[in-house]
Coordinates of C-alpha atoms in Angstrom, one line a residue:
X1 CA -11.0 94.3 50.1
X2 CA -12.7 96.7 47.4
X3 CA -12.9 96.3 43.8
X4 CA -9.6 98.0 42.6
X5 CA -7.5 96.1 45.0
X6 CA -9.0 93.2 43.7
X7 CA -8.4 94.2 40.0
X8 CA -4.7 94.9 41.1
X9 CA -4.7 91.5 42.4
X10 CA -5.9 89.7 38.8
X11 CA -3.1 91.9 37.0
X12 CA -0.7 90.5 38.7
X13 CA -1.6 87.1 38.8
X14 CA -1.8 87.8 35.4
X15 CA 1.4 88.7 35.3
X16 CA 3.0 85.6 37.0
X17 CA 1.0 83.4 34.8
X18 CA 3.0 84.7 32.2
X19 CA 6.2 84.5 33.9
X20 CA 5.5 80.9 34.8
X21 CA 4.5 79.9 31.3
X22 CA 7.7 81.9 30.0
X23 CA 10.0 79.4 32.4
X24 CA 8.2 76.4 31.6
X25 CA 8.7 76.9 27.7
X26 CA 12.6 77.4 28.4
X27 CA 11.7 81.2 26.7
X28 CA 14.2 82.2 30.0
X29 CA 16.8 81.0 31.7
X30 CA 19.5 79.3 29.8
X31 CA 19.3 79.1 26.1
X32 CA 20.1 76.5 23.7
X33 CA 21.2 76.6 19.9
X34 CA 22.0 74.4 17.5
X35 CA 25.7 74.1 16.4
X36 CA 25.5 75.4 12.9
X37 CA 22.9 78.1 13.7
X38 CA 25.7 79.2 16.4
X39 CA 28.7 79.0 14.3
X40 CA 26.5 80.5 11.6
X41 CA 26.1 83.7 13.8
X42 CA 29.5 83.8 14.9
X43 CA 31.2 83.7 11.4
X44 CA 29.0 86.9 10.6
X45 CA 32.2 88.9 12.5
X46 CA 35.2 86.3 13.5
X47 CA 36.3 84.2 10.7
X48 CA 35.6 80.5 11.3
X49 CA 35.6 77.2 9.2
X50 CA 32.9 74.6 9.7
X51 CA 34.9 71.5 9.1
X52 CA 32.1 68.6 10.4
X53 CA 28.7 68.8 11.3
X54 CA 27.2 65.2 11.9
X55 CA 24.0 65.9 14.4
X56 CA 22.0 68.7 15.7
X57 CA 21.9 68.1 19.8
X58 CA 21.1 71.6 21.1
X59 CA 23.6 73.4 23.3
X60 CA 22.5 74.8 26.4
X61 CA 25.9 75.8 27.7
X62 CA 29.6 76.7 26.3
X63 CA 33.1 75.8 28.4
X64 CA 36.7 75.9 27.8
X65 CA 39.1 72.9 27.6
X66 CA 40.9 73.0 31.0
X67 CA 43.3 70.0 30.4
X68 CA 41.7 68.4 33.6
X69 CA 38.1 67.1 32.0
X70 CA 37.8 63.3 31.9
X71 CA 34.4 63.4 30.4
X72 CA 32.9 65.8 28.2
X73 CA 28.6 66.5 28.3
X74 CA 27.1 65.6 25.0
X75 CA 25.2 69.1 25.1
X76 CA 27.7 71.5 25.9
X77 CA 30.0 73.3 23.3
X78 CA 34.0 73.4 23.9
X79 CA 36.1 75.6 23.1
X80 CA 40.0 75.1 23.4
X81 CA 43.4 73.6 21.3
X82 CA 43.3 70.8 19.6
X83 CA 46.9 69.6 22.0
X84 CA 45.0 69.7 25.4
X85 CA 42.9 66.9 23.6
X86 CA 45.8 64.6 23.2
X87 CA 45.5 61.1 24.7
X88 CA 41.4 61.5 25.0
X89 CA 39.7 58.8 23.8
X90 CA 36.0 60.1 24.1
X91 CA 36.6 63.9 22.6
X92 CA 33.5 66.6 23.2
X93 CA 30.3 66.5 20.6
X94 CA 30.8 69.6 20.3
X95 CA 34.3 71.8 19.2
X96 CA 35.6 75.3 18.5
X97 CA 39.2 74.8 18.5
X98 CA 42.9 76.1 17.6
X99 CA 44.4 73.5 15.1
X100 CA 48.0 73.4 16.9
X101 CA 49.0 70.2 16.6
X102 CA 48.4 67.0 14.8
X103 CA 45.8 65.2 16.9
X104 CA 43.7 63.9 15.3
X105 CA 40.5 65.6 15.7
X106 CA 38.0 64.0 12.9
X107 CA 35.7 62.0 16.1
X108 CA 34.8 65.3 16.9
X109 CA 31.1 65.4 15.3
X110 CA 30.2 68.9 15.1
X111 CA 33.8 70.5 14.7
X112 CA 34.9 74.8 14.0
X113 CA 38.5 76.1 13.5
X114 CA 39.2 79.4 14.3
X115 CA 42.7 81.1 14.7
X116 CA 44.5 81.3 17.9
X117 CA 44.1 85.1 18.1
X118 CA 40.5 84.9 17.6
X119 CA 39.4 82.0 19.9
X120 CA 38.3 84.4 23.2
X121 CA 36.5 86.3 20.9
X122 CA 34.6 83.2 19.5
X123 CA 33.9 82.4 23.1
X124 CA 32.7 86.0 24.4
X125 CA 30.1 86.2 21.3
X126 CA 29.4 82.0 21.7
X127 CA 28.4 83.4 25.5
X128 CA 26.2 86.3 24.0
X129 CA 24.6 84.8 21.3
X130 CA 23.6 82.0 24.0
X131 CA 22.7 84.0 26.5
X132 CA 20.3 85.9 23.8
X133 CA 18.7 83.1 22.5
X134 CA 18.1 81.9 25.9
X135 CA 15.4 84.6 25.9
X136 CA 14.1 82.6 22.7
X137 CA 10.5 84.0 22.6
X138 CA 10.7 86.9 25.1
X139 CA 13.8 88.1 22.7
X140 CA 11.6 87.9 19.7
X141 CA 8.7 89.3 21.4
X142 CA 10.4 92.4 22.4
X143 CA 12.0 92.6 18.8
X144 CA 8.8 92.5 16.9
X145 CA 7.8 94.9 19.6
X146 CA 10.2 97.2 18.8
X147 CA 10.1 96.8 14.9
X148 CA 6.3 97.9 14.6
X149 CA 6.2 100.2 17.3
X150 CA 9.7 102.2 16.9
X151 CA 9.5 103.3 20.2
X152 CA 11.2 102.3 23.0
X153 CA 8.8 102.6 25.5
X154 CA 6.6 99.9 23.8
X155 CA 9.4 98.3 24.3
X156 CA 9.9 99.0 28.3
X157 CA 6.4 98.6 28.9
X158 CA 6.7 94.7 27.1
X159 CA 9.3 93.9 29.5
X160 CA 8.3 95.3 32.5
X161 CA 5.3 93.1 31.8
X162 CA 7.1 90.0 31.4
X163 CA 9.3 90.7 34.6
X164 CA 6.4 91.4 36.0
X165 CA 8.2 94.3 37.8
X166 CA 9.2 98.3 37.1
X167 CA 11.5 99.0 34.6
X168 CA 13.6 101.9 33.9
X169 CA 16.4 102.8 30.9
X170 CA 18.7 105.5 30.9
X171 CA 21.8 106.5 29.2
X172 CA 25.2 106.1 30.8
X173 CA 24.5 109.9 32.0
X174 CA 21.7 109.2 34.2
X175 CA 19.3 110.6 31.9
X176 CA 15.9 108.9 32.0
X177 CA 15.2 107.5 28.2
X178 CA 12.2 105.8 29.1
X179 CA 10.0 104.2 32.1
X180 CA 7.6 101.7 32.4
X181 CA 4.0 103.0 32.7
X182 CA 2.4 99.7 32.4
X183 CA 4.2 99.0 35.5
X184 CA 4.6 102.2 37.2
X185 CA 7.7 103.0 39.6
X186 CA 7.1 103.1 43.0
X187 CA 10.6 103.9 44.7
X188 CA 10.1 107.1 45.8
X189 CA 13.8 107.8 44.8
X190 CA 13.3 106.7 41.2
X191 CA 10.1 108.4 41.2
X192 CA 11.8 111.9 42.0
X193 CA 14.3 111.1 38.9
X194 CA 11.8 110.1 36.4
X195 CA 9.7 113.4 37.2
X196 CA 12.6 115.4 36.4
X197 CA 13.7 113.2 33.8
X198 CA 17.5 113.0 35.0
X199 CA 20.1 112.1 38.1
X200 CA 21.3 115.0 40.4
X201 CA 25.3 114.7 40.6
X202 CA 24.8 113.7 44.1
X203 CA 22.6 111.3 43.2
X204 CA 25.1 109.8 41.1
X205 CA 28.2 109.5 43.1
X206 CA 26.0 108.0 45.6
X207 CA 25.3 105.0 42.8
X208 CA 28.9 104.7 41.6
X209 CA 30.1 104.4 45.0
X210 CA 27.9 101.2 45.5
X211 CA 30.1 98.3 45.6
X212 CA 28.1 95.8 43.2
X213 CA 28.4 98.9 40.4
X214 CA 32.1 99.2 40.7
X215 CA 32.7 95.5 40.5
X216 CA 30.2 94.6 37.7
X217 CA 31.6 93.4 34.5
X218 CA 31.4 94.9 31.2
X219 CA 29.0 92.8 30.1
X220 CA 25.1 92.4 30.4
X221 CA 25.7 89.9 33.2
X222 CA 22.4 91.5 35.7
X223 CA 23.4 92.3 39.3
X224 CA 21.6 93.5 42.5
X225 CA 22.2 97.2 43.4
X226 CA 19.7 97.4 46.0
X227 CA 20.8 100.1 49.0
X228 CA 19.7 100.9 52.4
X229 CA 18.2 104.0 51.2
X230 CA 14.6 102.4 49.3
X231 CA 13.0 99.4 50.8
X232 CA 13.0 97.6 47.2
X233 CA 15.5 95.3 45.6
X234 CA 16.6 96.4 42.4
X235 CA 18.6 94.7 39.4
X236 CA 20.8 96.4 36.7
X237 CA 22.0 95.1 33.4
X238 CA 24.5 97.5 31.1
X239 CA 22.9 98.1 27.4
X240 CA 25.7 98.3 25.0
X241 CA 26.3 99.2 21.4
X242 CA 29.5 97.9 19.2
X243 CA 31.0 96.7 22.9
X244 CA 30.7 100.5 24.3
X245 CA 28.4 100.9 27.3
X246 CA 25.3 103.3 26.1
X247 CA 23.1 103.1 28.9
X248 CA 21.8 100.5 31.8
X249 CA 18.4 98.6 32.3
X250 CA 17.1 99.1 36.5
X251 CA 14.6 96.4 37.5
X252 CA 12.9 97.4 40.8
X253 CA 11.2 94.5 42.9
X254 CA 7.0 95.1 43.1
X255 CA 5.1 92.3 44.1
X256 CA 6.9 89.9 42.0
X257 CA 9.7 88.7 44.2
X258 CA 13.3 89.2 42.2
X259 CA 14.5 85.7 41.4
X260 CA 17.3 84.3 39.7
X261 CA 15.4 84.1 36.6
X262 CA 14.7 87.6 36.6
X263 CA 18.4 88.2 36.2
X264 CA 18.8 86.0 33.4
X265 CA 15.6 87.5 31.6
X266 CA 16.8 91.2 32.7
X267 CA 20.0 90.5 30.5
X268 CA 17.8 89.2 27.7
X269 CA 15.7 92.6 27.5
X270 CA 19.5 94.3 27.6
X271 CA 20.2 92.9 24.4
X272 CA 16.7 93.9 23.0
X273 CA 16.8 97.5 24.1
X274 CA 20.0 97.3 22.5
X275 CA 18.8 96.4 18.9
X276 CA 15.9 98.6 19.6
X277 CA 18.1 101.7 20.1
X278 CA 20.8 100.6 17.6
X279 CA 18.4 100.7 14.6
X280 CA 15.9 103.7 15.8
X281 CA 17.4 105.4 18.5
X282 CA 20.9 105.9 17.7
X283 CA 20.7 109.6 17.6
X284 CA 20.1 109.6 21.0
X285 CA 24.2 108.4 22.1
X286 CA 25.9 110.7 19.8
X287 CA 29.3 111.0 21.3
X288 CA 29.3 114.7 22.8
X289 CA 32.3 116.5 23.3
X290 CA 34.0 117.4 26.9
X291 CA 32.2 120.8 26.9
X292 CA 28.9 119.1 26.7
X293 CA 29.7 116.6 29.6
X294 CA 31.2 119.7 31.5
X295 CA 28.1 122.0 30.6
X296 CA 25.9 118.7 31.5
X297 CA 27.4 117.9 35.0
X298 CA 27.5 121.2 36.0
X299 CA 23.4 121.8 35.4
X300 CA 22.9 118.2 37.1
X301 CA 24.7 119.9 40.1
X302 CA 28.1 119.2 40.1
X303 CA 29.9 121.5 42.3
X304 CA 31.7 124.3 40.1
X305 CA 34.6 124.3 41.8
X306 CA 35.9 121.4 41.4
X307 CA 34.5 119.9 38.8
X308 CA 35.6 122.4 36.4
X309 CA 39.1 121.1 37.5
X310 CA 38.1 117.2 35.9
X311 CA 38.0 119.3 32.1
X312 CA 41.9 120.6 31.7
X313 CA 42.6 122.5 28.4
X314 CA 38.9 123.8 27.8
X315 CA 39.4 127.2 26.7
X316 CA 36.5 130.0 26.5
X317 CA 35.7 133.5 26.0
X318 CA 36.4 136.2 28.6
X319 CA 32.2 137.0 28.5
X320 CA 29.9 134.2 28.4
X321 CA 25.8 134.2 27.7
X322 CA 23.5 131.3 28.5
X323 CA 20.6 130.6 26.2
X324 CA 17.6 128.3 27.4
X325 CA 16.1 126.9 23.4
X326 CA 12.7 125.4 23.7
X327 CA 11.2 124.0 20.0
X328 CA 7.2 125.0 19.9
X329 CA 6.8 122.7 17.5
X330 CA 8.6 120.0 18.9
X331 CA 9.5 117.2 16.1
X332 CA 10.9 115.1 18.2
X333 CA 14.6 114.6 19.0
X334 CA 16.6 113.3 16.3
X335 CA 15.4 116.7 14.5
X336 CA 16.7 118.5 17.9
X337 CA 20.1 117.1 17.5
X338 CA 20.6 116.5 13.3
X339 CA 19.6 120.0 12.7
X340 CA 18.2 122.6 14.9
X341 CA 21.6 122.5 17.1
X342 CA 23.9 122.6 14.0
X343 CA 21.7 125.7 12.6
X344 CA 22.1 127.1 16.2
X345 CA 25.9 126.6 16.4
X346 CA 26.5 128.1 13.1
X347 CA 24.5 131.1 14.0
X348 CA 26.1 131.3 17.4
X349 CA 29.6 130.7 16.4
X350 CA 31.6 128.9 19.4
X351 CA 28.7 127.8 21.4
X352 CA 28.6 124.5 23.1
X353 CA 25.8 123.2 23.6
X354 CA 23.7 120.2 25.9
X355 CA 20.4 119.2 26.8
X356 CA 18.8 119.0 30.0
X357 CA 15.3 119.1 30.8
X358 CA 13.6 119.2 27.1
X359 CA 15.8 122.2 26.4
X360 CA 19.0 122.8 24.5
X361 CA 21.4 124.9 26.9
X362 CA 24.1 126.8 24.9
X363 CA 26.8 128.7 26.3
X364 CA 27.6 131.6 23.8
X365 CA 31.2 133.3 23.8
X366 CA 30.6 137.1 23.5
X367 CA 33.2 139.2 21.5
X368 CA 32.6 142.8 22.6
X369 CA 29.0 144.0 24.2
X370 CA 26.6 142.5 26.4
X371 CA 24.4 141.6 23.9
X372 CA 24.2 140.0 20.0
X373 CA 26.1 141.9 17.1
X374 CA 23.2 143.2 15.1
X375 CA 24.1 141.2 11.9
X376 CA 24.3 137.8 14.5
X377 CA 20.8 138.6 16.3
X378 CA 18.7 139.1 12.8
X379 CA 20.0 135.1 11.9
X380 CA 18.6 134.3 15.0
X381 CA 15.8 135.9 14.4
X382 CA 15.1 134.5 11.3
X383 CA 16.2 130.8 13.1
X384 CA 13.7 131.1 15.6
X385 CA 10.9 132.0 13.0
X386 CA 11.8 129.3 11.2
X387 CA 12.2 126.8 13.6
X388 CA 9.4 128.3 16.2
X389 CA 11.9 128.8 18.8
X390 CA 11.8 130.4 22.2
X391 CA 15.0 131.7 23.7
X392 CA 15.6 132.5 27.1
X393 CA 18.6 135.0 27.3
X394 CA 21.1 135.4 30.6
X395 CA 22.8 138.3 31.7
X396 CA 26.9 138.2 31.4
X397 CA 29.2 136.2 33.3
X398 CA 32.8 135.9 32.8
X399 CA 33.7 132.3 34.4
X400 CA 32.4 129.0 32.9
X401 CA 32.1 127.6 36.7
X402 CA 29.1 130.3 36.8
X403 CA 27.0 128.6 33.4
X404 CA 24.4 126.5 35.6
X405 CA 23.8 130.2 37.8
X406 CA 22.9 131.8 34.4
X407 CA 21.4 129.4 32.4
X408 CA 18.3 129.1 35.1
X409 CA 17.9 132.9 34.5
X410 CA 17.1 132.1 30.7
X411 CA 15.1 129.6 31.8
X412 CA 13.3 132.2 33.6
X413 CA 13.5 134.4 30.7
X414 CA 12.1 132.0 28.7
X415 CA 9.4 131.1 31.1
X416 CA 8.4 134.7 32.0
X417 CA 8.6 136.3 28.3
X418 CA 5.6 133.3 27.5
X419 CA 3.7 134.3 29.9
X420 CA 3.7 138.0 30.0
X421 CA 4.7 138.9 26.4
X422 CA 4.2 135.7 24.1
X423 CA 4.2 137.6 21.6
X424 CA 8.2 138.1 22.1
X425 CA 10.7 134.7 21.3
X426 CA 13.4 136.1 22.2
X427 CA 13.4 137.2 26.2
X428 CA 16.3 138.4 28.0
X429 CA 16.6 138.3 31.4
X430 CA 17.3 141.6 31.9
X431 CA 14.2 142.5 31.1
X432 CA 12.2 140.3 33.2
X433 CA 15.0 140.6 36.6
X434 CA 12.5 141.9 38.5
X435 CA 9.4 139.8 37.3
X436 CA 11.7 136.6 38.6
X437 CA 12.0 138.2 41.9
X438 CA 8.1 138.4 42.5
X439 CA 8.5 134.8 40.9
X440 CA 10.2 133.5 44.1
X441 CA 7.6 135.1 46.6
X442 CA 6.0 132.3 48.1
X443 CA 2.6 133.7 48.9
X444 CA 1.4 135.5 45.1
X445 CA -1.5 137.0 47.2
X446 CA 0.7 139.2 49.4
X447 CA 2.1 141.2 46.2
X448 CA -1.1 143.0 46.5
X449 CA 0.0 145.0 49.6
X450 CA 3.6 146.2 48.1
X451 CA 1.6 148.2 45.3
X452 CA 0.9 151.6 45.7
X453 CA -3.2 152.7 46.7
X454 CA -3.0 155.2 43.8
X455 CA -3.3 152.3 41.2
X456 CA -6.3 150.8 42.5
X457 CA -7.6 154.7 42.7
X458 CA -7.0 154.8 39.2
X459 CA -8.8 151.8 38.4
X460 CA -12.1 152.2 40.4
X461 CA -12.1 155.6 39.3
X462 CA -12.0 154.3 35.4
X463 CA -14.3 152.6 36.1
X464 CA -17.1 154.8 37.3
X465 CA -16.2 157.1 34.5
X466 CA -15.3 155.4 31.6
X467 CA -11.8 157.2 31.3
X468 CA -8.4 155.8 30.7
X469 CA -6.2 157.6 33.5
X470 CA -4.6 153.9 34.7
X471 CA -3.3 153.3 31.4
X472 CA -2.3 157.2 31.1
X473 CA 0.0 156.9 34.0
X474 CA 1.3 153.6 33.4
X475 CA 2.7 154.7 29.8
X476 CA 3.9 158.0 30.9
X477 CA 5.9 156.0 33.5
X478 CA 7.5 153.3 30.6
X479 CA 8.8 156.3 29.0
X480 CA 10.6 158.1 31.6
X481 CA 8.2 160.5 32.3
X482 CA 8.3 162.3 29.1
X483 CA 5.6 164.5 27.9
X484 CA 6.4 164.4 24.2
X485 CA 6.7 160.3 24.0
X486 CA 4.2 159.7 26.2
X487 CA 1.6 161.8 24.1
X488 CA 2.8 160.7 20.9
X489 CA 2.4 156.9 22.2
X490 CA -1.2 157.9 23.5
X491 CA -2.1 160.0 20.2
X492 CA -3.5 163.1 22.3
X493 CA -2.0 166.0 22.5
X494 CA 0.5 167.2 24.9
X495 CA -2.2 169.7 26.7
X496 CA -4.3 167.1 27.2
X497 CA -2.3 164.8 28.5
X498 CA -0.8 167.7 31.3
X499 CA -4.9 168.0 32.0
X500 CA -4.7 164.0 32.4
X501 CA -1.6 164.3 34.9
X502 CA -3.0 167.1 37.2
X503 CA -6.2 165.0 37.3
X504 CA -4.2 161.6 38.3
X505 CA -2.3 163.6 40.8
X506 CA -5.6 165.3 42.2
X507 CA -7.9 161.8 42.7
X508 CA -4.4 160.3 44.0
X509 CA -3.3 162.7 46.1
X510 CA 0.5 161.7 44.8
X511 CA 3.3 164.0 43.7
X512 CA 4.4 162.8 40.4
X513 CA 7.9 164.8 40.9
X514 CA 8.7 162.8 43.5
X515 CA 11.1 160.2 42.5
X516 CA 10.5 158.0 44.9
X517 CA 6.8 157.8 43.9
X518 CA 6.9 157.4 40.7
X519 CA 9.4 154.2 41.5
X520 CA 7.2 153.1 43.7
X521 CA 4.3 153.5 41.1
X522 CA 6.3 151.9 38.2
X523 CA 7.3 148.7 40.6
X524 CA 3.6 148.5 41.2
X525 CA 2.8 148.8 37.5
X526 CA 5.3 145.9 37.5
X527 CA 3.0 143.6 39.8
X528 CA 0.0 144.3 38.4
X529 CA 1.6 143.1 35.1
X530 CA 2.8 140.1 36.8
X531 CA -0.4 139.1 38.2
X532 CA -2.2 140.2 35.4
X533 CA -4.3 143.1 36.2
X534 CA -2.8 145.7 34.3
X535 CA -5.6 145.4 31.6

């Protein structure tokens, strides 16, 4: 066995060391509380009276009064009416109850009163608050984590530690938030999400249509959503903010074997991510509207034509534009969504807009041409300056179903314009349609033998002789074969360059009426631009 499997070995003995130590101090598992710290917490949101507190026994567990109970445990808290306790002569330690009748309840030595309507709520938070000081330690860990770092993967890469397994967060839209690293993912499947930092539709369905997903509660309550399609176990808890789902936790099995304690602690870490995002990463579950979720499923791969179909009443313009945004400067998200896409809507009035890939996609109504009004394209301008922006631009479309078609030629724009004209931040397609077909030829090297011989004449010949007849040719083809503009762009005169032309056509032996030549000689231009040899 060599040294690194070795030092793999130690890390994760490490790692079960803590694990082990974690169970033995009762940091997992179950929790316990005292009773006024409890009721304490709960009275911060349901009103609740504290009528007797006479010991502090902790409670490691909640229950309701069924009526049936002969005995109650001295460590567990009840929660019921104060009739179903009629006739008991040993009443629980422990008591949240609905005054409804006159038993006497004053034995009762640690005693709450709430109102009837409030009573499953004091029991839902009795079972959260439990369940989140049952991480005791591990919760605080990953809270003081989270309170000096500010960033959630600190946060990730803590738990996944503790687990002693992968971890993954994402947002209820499959999009990955953040990964352990400390840990790394090995499920192939995951590992194909994470790199492109999101869930195909496909891949989706497939998920929701797993049995355990459509059954589990809406709570953090862990549960295994392993599948035949990865080798690895996996466990998911829901992360939720003010009772609304915002995301999920994903726990895949390594070489620590998933146990039930895992499930219990995986819950625990739920609750932290939740506080974590709640007070630094709340930007990031702004509600969007339904033409962000319809723009957003259909570049995840939803099919257009029916998924369009799921979004009745969403109206839009008869001609459509896609942009591809990409920040330079990037300062970080929460700058992304509290003010560069505002700025960009109100330059771009009635755009929608979502993000997908570290890019903000807009879909941007057009009123009469092809392109921007000239008042509308200097704002952007001046956005793009000021925000250093790059902007991929489409070509036209007319039906929304087409937006996920169009949008990946401005990301092609966008990709394209850096590369061969960085000095441009605002690309249209349009002008780089045929750059993005050389883009899909698999072999680059072949281009080479679609250009015509004359350009590499040109070149050698320049070469040897210190003259300039390549880039003579190449601007009197941008211009349309004119004379006057190409002279005036080359500052000779117009007798010199005819002298220039003759002498081109003479080394090349080409015949620059021809049209078919001089297309052939511009698309070649074209490559040698593309691969970079045109200088």
């Amino acid at each position: 066995m060599d040294g690194r499997r070795l030092d793999i070995d130690n890390l994760w003995m490490m790692h079960y060391a803590n694990f082990k130590v974690l169970r033995e101090q009762h940091l997992v598992g179950s929790g316990s509380m005292k009773f006024n710290d409890l009721v304490a917490k709960i009275s911060v949101n349901i009103p609740i009276i504290k009528n007797a507190c006479k010991n502090q026994m902790e409670i490691i567990d909640i229950a309701l009064i069924d009526g049936r109970q002969n005995s109650f445990q001295g460590n567990i808290l009840y929660f019921g009416y104060s009739s179903q306790l009629a006739g008991i002569e040993n009443p629980p330690c422990h008591g949240i109850l609905v005054k409804d009748d006159e038993t006497r309840i004053d034995q009762i030595q640690n005693l709450a009163l709430v109102a009837p309507a409030e009573l499953f709520s004091a029991v839902n938070l009795a079972r959260t608050l439990m369940k989140t000081s049952g991480g005791g330690l591990l919760y605080e860990e990953l809270i003081k984590r989270a309170n000096e770092t500010r960033d959630l993967q600190a946060v990730v890469n803590t738990a996944s530690i503790l687990l002693g397994n992968s971890l993954i967060f994402s947002d209820v839209n499959f999009k990955i938030l953040a990964h352990s690293t400390s840990i790394p993912v090995t499920d192939d499947l995951w590992k194909d999400n994470i790199r492109q930092g999101y869930c195909s539709y496909d891949f989706i369905q497939a998920v929701q249509q797993l049995k355990p997903i459509q059954q589990a509660a809406h709570t953090t309550d862990a549960v295994e959503v392993s599948c035949t399609e990865s080798p690895y176990r996996k466990l998911s808890s829901k992360v939720f903010h003010n009772d609304i789902q915002v995301g999920f936790l994903l726990m895949i099995e390594g070489e620590t074997p998933v146990t039930p304690v895992h499930m219990e602690m995986l819950e625990v870490v739920s609750h932290a991510i939740s506080y974590t995002t709640i007070h630094y990463f709340s930007y990031l579950f702004q509600t969007g509207t339904r033409y962000q979720q319809l723009l957003y499923e259909l570049l995840i791969g939803a099919p257009p034509e029916n998924i369009v179909s799921c979004f009745p009443g969403l109206e839009f313009a008869s001609k459509l534009m896609a942009l591809s945004v990409l920040p330079t400067r990037y300062l970080g998200e929460r700058h992304l969504k509290d003010h560069l896409v505002p700025a960009l809507k109100e330059v771009l009035t009635g755009s929608h807009v979502t993000y997908h890939e570290g890019k903000v996609a807009v879909l941007v109504p057009l009123l009469k041409n092809d392109r921007f009004p000239d008042e509308q394209l200097k704002e952007l301008q001046n956005l793009v300056a000021a925000e250093h922006l790059r902007i991929g631009v489409s070509n036209t479309f007319t039906h929304v179903e087409s937006f996920a078609k169009y949008y990946h030629q401005a990301v092609s724009a966008l990709n394209l314009g850096k590369r061969l004209n960085p000095e441009n931040f605002i690309c249209y397609y349009l002008d780089y349609q045929f750059y993005d077909l050389l883009d899909h030829v698999e072999d680059e090297a072949q281009l080479g033998q679609f250009c015509h011989p004359a350009l590499s004449i040109l070149r050698q010949y320049d070469r040897k002789n210190e003259t300039c007849l390549y880039d003579t040719l190449k601007v009197y083809l941008d211009v349309g074969g004119s004379i006057k503009r190409a002279s005036e762009k080359l500052f000779v005169h117009r007798n010199s360059l005819a002298y220039r032309l003759e002498r081109i056509a003479e080394i090349s032996n080409i015949d620059l009426n021809d049209a078919y030549i001089r297309f052939m000689l511009r698309m070649s231009y074209l490559i040698d631009c593309y691969k970079g040899q045109d200088t």
